[in-house]
Coordinates of C-alpha atoms and ligand atoms in Angstrom, one line a residue:
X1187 CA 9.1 -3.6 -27.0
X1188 CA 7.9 -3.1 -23.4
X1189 CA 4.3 -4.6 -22.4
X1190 CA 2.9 -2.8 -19.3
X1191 CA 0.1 -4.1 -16.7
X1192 CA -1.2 -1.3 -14.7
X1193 CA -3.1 -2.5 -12.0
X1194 CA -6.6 -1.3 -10.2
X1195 CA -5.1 1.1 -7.7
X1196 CA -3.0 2.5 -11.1
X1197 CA -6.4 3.3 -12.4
X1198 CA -8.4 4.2 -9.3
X1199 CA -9.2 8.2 -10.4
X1200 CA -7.8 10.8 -12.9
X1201 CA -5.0 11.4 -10.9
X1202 CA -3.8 7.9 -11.1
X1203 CA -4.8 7.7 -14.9
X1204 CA -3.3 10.9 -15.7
X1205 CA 0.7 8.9 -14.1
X1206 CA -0.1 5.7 -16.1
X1207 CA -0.4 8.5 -19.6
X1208 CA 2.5 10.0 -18.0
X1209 CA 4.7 6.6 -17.9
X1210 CA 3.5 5.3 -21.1
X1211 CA 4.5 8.6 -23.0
X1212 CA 7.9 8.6 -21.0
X1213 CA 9.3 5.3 -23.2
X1214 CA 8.4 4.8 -26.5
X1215 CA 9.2 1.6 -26.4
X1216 CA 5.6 1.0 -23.9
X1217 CA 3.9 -0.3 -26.3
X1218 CA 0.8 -2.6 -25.3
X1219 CA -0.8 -1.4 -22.0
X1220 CA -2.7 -3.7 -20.6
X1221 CA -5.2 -2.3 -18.2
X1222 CA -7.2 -3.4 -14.9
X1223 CA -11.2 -2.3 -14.1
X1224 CA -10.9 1.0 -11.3
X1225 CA -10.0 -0.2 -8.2
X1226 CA -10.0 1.3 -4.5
X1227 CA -9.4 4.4 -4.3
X1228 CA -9.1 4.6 -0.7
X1229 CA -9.2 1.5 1.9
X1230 CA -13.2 1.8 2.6
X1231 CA -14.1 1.7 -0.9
X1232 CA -15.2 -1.2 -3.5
X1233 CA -13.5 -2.0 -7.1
X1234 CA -15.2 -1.8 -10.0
X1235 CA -14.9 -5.5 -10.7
X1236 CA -16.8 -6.1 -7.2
X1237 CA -19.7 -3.4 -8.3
X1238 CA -20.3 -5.4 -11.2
X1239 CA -20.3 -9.0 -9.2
X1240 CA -22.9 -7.0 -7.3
X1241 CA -25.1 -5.8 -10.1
X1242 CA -24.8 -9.5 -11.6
X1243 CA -25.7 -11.0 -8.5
X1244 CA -28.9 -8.8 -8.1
X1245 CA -29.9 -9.0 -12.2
X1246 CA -30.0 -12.6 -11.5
X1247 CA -32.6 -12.3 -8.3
X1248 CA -34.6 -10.6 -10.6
X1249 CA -34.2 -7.8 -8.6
X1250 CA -34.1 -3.7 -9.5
X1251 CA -30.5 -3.1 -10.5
X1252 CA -31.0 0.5 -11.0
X1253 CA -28.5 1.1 -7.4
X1254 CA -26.2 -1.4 -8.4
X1255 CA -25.7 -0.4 -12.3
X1256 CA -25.6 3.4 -11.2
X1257 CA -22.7 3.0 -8.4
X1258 CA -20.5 1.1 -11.6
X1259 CA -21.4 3.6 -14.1
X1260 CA -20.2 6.6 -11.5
X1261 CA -16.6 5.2 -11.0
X1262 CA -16.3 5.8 -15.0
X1263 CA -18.3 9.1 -15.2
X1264 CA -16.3 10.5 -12.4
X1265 CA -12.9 10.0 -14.3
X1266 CA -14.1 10.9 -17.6
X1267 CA -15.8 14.1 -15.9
X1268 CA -12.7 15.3 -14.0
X1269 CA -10.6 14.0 -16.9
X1270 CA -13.3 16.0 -19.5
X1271 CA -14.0 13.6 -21.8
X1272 CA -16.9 14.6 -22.4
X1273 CA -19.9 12.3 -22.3
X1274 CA -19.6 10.4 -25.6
X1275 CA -17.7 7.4 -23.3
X1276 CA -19.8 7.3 -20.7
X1277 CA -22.9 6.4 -22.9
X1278 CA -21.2 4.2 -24.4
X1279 CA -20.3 2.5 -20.8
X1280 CA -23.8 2.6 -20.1
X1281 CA -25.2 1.2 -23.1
X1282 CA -22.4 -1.6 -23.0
X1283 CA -24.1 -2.6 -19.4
X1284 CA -27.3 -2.3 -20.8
X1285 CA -26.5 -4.6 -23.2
X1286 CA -24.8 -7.1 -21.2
X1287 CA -27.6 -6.9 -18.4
X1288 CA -30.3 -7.7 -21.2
X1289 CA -28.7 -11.3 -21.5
X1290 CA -29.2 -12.2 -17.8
X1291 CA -32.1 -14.8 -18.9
X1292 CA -30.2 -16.5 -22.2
X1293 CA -26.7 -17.3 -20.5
X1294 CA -26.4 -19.5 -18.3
X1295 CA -25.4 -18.4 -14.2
X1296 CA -21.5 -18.5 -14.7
X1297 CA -21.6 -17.0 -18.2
X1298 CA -23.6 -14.1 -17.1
X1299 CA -21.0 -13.5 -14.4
X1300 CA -18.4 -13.3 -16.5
X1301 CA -20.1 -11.4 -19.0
X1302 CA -20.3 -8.8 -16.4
X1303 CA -17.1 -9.0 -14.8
X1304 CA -15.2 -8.1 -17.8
X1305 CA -17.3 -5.4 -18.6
X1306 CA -14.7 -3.4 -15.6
X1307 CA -11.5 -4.0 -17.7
X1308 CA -13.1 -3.6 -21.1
X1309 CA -14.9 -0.7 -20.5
X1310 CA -11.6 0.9 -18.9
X1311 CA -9.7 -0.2 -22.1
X1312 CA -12.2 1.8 -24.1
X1313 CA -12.1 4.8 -21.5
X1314 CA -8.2 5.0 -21.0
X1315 CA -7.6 5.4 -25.1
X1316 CA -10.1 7.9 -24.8
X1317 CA -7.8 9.8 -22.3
X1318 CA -4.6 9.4 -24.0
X1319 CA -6.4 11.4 -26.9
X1320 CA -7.4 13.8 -24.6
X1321 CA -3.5 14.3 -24.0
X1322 CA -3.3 14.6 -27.4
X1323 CA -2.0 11.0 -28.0
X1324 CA -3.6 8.0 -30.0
X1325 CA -3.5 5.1 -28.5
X1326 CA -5.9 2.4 -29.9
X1327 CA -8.3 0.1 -27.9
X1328 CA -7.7 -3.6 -29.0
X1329 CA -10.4 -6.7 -28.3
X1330 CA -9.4 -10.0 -27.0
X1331 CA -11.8 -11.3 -29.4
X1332 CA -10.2 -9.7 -32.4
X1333 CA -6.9 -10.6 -31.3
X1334 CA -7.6 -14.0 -30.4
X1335 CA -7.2 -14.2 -26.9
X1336 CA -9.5 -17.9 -26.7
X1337 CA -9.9 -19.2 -23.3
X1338 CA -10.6 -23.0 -22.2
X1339 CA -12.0 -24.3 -19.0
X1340 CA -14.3 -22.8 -16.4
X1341 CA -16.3 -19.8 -16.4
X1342 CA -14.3 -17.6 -13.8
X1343 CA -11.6 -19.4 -13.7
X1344 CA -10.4 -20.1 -17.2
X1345 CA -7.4 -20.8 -18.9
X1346 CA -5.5 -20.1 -22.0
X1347 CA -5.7 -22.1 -24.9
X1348 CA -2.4 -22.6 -26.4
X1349 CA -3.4 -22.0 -30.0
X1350 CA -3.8 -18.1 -28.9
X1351 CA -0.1 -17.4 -28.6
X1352 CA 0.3 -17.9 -32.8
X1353 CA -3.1 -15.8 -33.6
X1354 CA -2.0 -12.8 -30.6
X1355 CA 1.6 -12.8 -32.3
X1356 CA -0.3 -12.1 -35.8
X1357 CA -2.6 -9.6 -34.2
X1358 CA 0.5 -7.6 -32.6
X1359 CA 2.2 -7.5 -35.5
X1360 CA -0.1 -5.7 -37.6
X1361 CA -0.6 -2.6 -34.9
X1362 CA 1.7 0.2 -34.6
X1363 CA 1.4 2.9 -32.0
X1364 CA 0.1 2.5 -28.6
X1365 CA -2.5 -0.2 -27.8
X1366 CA -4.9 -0.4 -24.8
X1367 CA -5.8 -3.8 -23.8
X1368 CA -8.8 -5.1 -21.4
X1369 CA -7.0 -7.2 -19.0
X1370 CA -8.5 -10.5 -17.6
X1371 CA -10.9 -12.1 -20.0
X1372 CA -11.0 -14.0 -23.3
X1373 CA -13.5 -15.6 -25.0
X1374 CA -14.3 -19.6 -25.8
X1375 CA -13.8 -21.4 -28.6
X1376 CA -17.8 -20.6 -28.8
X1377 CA -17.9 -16.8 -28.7
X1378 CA -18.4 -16.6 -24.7
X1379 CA -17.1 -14.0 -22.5
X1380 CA -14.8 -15.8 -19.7
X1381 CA -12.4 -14.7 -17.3
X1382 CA -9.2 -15.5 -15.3
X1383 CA -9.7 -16.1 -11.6
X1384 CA -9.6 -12.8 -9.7
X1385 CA -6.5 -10.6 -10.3
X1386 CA -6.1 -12.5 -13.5
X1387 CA -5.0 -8.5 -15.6
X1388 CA -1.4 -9.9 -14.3
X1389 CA -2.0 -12.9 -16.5
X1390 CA -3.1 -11.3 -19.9
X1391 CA -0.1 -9.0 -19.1
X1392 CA 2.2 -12.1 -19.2
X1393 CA 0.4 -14.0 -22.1
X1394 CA 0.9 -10.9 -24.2
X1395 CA 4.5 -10.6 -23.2
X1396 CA 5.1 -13.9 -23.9
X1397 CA 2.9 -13.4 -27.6
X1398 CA 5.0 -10.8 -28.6
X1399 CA 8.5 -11.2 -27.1
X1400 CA 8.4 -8.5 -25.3
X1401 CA 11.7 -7.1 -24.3
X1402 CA 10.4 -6.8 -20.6
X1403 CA 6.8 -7.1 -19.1
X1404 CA 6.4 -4.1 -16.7
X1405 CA 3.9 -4.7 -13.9
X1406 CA 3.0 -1.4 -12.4
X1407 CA 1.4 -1.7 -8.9
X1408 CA 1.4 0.7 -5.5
X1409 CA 4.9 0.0 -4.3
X1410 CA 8.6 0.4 -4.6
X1411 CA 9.8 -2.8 -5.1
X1412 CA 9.2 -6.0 -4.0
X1413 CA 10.7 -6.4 -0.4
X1414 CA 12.8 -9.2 1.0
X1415 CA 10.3 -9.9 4.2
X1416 CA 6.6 -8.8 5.2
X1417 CA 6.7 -4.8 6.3
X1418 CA 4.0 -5.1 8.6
X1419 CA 6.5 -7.8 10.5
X1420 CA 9.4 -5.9 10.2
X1421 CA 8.8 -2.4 9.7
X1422 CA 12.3 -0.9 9.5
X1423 CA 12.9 -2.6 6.4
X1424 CA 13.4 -0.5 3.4
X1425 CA 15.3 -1.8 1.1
X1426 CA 13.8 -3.7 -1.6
X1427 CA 15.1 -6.6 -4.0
X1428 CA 16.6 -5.2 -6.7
X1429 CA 16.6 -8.3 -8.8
X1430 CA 15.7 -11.8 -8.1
X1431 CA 15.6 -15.2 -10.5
X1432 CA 11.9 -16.7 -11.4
X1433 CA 13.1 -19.5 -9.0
X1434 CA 13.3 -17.3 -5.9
X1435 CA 10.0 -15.4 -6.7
X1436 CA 8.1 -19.0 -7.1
X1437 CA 9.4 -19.8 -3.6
X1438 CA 8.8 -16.5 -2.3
X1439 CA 5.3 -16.3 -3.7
X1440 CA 4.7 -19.9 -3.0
X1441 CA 4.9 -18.7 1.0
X1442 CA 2.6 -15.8 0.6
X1443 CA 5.0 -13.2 -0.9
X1444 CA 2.5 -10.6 -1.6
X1445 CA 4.6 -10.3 -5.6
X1446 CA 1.7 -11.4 -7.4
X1447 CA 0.2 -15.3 -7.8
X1448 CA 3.2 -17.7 -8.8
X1449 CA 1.0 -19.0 -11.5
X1450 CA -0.6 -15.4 -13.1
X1451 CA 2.9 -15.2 -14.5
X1452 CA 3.8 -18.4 -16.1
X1453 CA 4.0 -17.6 -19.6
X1454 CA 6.3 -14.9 -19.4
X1455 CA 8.8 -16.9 -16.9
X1456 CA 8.5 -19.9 -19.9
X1457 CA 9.3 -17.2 -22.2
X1458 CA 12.1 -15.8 -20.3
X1459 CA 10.3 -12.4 -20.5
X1460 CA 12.3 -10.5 -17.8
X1461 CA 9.2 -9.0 -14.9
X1462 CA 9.7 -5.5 -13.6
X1463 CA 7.2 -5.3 -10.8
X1464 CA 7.1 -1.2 -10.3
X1465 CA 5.2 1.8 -9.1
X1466 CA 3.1 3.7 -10.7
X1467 CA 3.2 6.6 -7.7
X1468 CA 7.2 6.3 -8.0
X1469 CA 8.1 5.9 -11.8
X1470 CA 11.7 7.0 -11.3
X1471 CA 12.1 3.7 -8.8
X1472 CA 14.1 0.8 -10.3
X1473 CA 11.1 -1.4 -9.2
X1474 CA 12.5 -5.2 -8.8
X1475 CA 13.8 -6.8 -11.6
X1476 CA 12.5 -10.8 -12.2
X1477 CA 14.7 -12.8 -14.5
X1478 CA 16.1 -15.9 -15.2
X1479 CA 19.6 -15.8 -13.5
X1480 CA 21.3 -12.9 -11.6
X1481 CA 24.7 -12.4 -10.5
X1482 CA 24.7 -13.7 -7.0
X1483 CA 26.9 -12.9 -4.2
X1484 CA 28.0 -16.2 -2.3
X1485 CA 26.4 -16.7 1.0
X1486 CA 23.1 -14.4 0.6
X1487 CA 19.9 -14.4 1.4
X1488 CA 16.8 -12.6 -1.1
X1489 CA 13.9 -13.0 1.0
X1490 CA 12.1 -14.6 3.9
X1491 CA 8.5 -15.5 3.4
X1492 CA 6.3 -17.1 6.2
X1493 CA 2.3 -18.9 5.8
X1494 CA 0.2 -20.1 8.1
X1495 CA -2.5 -22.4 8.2
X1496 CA -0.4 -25.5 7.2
X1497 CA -1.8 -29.1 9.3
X1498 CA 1.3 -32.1 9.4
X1499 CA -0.1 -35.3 9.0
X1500 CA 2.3 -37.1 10.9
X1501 CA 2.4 -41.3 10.9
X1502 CA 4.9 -43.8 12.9
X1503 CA 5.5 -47.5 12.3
X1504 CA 8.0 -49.1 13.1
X1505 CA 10.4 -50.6 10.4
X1506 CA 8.5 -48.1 8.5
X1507 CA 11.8 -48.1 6.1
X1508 CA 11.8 -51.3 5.5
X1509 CA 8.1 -51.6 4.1
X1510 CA 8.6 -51.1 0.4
X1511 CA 5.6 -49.0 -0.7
X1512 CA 4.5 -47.1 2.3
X1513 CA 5.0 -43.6 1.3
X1514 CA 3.5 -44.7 -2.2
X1515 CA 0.3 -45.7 -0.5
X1516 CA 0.5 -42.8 2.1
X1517 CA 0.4 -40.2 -1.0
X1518 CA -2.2 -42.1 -2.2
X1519 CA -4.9 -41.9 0.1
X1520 CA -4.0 -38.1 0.1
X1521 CA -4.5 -38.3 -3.7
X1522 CA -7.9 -40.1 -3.8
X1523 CA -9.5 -37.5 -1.4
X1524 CA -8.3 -34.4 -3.8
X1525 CA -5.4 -33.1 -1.5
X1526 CA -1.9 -31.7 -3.0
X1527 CA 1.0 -32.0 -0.5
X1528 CA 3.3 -29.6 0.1
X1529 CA 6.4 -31.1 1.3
X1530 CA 7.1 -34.7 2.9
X1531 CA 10.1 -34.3 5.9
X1532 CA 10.6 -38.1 7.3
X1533 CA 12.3 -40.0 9.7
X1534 CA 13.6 -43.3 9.9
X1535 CA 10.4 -44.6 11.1
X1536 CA 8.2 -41.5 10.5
X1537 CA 6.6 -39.8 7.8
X1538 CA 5.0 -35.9 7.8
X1539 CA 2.6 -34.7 5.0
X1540 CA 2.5 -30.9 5.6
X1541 CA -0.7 -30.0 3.2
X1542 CA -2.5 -27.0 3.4
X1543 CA -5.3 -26.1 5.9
X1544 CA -7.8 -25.3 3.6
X1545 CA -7.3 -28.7 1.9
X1546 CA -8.3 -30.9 5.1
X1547 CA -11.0 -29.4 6.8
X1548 CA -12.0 -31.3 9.5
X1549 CA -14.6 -34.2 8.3
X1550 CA -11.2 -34.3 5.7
X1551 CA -9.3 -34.9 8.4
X1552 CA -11.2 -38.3 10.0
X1553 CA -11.7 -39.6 6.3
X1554 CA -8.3 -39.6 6.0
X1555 CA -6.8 -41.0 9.5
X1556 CA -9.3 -43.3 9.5
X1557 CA -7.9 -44.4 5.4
X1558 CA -4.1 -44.3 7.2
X1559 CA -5.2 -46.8 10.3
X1560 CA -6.8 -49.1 8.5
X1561 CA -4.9 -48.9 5.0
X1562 CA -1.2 -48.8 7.0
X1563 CA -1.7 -50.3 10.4
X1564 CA 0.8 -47.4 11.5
X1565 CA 1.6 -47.3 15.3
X1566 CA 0.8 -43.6 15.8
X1567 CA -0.9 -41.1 13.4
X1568 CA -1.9 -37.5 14.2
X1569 CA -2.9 -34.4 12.6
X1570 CA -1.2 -31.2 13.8
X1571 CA -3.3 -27.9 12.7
X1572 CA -1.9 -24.3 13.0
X1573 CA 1.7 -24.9 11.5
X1574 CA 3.7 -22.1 10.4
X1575 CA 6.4 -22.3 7.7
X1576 CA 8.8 -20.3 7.0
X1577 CA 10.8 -20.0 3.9
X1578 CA 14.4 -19.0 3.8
X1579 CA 15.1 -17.9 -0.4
X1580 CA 18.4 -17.2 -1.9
X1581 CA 20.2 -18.6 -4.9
X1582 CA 23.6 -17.8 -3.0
X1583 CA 23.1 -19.6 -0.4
X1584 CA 23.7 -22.7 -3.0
X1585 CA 27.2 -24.6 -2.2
X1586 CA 27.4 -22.2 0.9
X1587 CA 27.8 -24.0 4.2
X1588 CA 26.0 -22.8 7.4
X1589 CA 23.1 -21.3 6.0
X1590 CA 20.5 -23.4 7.8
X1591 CA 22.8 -23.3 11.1
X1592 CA 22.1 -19.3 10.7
X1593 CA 18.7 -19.8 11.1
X1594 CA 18.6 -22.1 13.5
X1595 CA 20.5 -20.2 15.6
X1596 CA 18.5 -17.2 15.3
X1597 CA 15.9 -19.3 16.2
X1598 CA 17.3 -20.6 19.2
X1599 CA 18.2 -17.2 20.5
X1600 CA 14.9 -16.5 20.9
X1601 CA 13.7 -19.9 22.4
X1602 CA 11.5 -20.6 19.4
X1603 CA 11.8 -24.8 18.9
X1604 CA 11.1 -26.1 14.9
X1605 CA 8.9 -29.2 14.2
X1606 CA 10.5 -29.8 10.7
X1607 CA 13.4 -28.6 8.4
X1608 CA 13.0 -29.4 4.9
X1609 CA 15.9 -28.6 2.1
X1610 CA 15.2 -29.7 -1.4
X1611 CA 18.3 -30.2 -3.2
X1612 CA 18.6 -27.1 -5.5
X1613 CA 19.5 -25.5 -2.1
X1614 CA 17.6 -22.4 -3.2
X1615 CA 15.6 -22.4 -0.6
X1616 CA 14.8 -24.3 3.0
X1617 CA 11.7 -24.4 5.2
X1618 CA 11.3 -24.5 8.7
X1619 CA 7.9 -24.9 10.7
X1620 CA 7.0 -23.6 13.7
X1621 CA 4.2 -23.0 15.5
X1622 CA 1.8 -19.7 14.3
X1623 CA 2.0 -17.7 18.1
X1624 CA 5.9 -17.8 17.6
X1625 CA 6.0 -16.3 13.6
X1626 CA 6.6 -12.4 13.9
X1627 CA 9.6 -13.1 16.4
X1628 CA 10.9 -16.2 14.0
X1629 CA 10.8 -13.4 11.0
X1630 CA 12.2 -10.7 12.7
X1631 CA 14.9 -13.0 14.2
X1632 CA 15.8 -14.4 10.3
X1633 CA 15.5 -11.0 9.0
X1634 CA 18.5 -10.0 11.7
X1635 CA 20.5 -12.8 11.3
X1636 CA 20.5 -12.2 7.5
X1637 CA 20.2 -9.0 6.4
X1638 CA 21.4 -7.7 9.8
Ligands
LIG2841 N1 -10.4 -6.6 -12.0 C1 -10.1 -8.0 -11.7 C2 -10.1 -8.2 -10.2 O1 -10.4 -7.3 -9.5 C3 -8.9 -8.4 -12.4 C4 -7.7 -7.6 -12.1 O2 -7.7 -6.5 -11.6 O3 -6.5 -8.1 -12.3 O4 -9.9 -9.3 -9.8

């Protein structure tokens, strides 16, 4: 059994609805589609999900929503129209709103929100079983409430309780057919509507494949395959990664690697559900295949990623080494201010914290020099903003030498200088930093020397 995510874009228009029907019918073994609100359906316009945040915003202002609950209730009547549906589904889209609008004053701020948001991918749910019946096909809407899809945590950002993958199992078993399923929400132990951060479809996809066992979770986006660096860097490249291990997509993604957020698909990787990221507008396309090992040729590369925005927090003493404790203490000043580190490159005498930009704004940044001085008497400590790292990914470049002596010398050809190299020992993957101005030439220079 196949679960399949179709994305916003997927789901934009009729046209795009009318492919997903198309791919589900193709392989009977599609069984549980889960489905994302409408999305853009050209660059200047505004998803679904974002009409709603707008309506919620102004319902709780106190405001007229008539605009607001007009420009959502379009995006559906426009598909159903061109789709002929008739007007059955639309009413009940609008009475659904209605209904969720009239709690603005009993829930509190972030229930309401969510409440809203999910109307997009329940609503959808409701309209795309509509259409496969209008192709002459039943497929069957199914409620995360009624399948047990319970959520814990925050409003807008919550998380799955455990105790859903036993009642979701149950639920699945009992349906045969094809079932349509609202992507990104759940409900609390209490009843409440509450949603996954933002993109979060991804993450019902992979609960569910993880739920049922699926065979392979299929998530359909807008393009081919996943690619092994950034195409608006390197435009010539074409080829895409055919298949890559969960480890390289979680170092990929982990530097920005547009394949979907590392942690959206965490249940599936614990399951060893195989991902098939693929496009809907190219069904014939292989896609890229995500699985647990692959075979790998020796001395290969799968992808280069690059971020910016990284700051080095970089501290000298001397006889640093022989101070038992100091990196302990260093971590832990990091640690009472809230801020995860990324990775820790030393010296003999030295010590970097590369942390993320967003985590040490600049008041951040004082507290914590001023916590280093006076908590480590170091003899030097600075903060270096505007690091770029880049991300060299391949399982075979395991027990190969002279990887890292590739890079570098690419790097060198182009006069680009490194501030840090950092290798962890599973040798799937290194990082170099350099400075921001220098990235596109560093990428296209790797992307050469490796793929060449
Ligand atoms: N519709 C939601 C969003 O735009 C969730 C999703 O599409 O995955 O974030």
């Amino acid at each position: 059994m196949k679960v399949c995510k179709f994305g916003g874009s997927s789901l934009a228009n009729a046209a795009q609805l009318n492919k997903v029907i198309d791919i589900v019918l193709a392989d009977p073994s599609r069984r549980i589609v889960v489905v994302s609100a409408p999305g853009k359906r050209h660059s200047g316009d505004t998803k679904v999900t974002d009409l709603l945040i707008a309506l919620a915003d102004t319902a709780l202002k106190g405001e007229n929503t008539d605009r607001q609950f007009g420009a959502v209730v379009e995006r559906y009547a426009s598909i159903a129209d061109e789709l002929k549906l008739g007007d059955d589904i639309v009413r009940q889209i609008e009475a659904d709103l209605k209904d969720r609008l009239a709690k603005v004053s009993s829930l509190a701020k972030e229930e309401f929100m969510d409440l809203m948001k999910a109307a997009g991918e329940d609503n959808n749910a409701k309209l795309v079983a509509v259409a496969f019946a209008g192709r002459g096909k039943k497929a069957r809407y199914a409620s995360p409430k009624d399948t047990g899809m319970v959520l814990a945590g925050q409003f807008g950002d919550a998380v799955l309780d455990p105790c859903s993958y036993a009642t979701l199992s149950r639920a699945f078993s009992n349906f045969d057919g094809i079932v349509i399923y609202p992507g990104f929400f759940g409900y609390t132990k209490e009843g409440k509507v509450a949603t996954f951060p933002r993109g979060g479809s991804d993450i019902t996809g992979s609960i569910l494949a993880a739920a049922v066992c699926a065979d392979v979770y299929e998530n359909f986006t807008d393009v081919d395959s996943v690619f092994p660096v950034d195409p608006r860097i390197v435009p010539e490249v074409t080829e895409g990664i055919p298949t890559m291990t969960y480890r390289e997509m979680r170092e990929l993604a982990y530097a920005g690697f547009g394949v979907f957020a590392d942690d959206a698909v965490v249940p599936a990787v614990k399951a060893r559900i195989p991902i098939n990221i693929r496009n809907t507008n190219h069904p014939g396309e292989p896609g890229t295949m995500i699985q647990q090992s692959r075979r790998v040729v020796p001395g290969t590369v799968v992808g280069i990623a690059s971020a910016d925005d990284f700051c080095n927090i970089i501290v000298e003493k001397y006889l640093m080494n022989r101070e038992v404790g100091f990196g302990r203490r260093l971590l832990q000043i990091l640690e009472e201010e809230g801020i995860p580190y990324e990775h820790t490159p030393s010296g003999v005498d030295s010590q970097c914290v590369v942390v993320k930009g967003k985590f040490l704004p600049k008041e951040k940044e004082r507290k914590v020099v001023q916590a280093i001085k006076n908590g480590l008497q170091p003899d030097f400590v600075a903060v270096e903003r505007d690091i770029t790292i880049l991300m060299v990914v391949g399982e075979g470049m395991c027990y190969t030498p002279g990887m890292l002596a590739k890079a570098c010398l690419a790097l060198a050809s182009e006069g680009i200088s490194m501030s840090m190299v950092n290798q962890g020992s599973s040798e799937v993957s290194f990082m170099l930093a350099i400075r921001r101005k220098d990235r596109d030439m560093a990428v296209r220079a790797l992307y050469k020397a490796f793929f060449g």
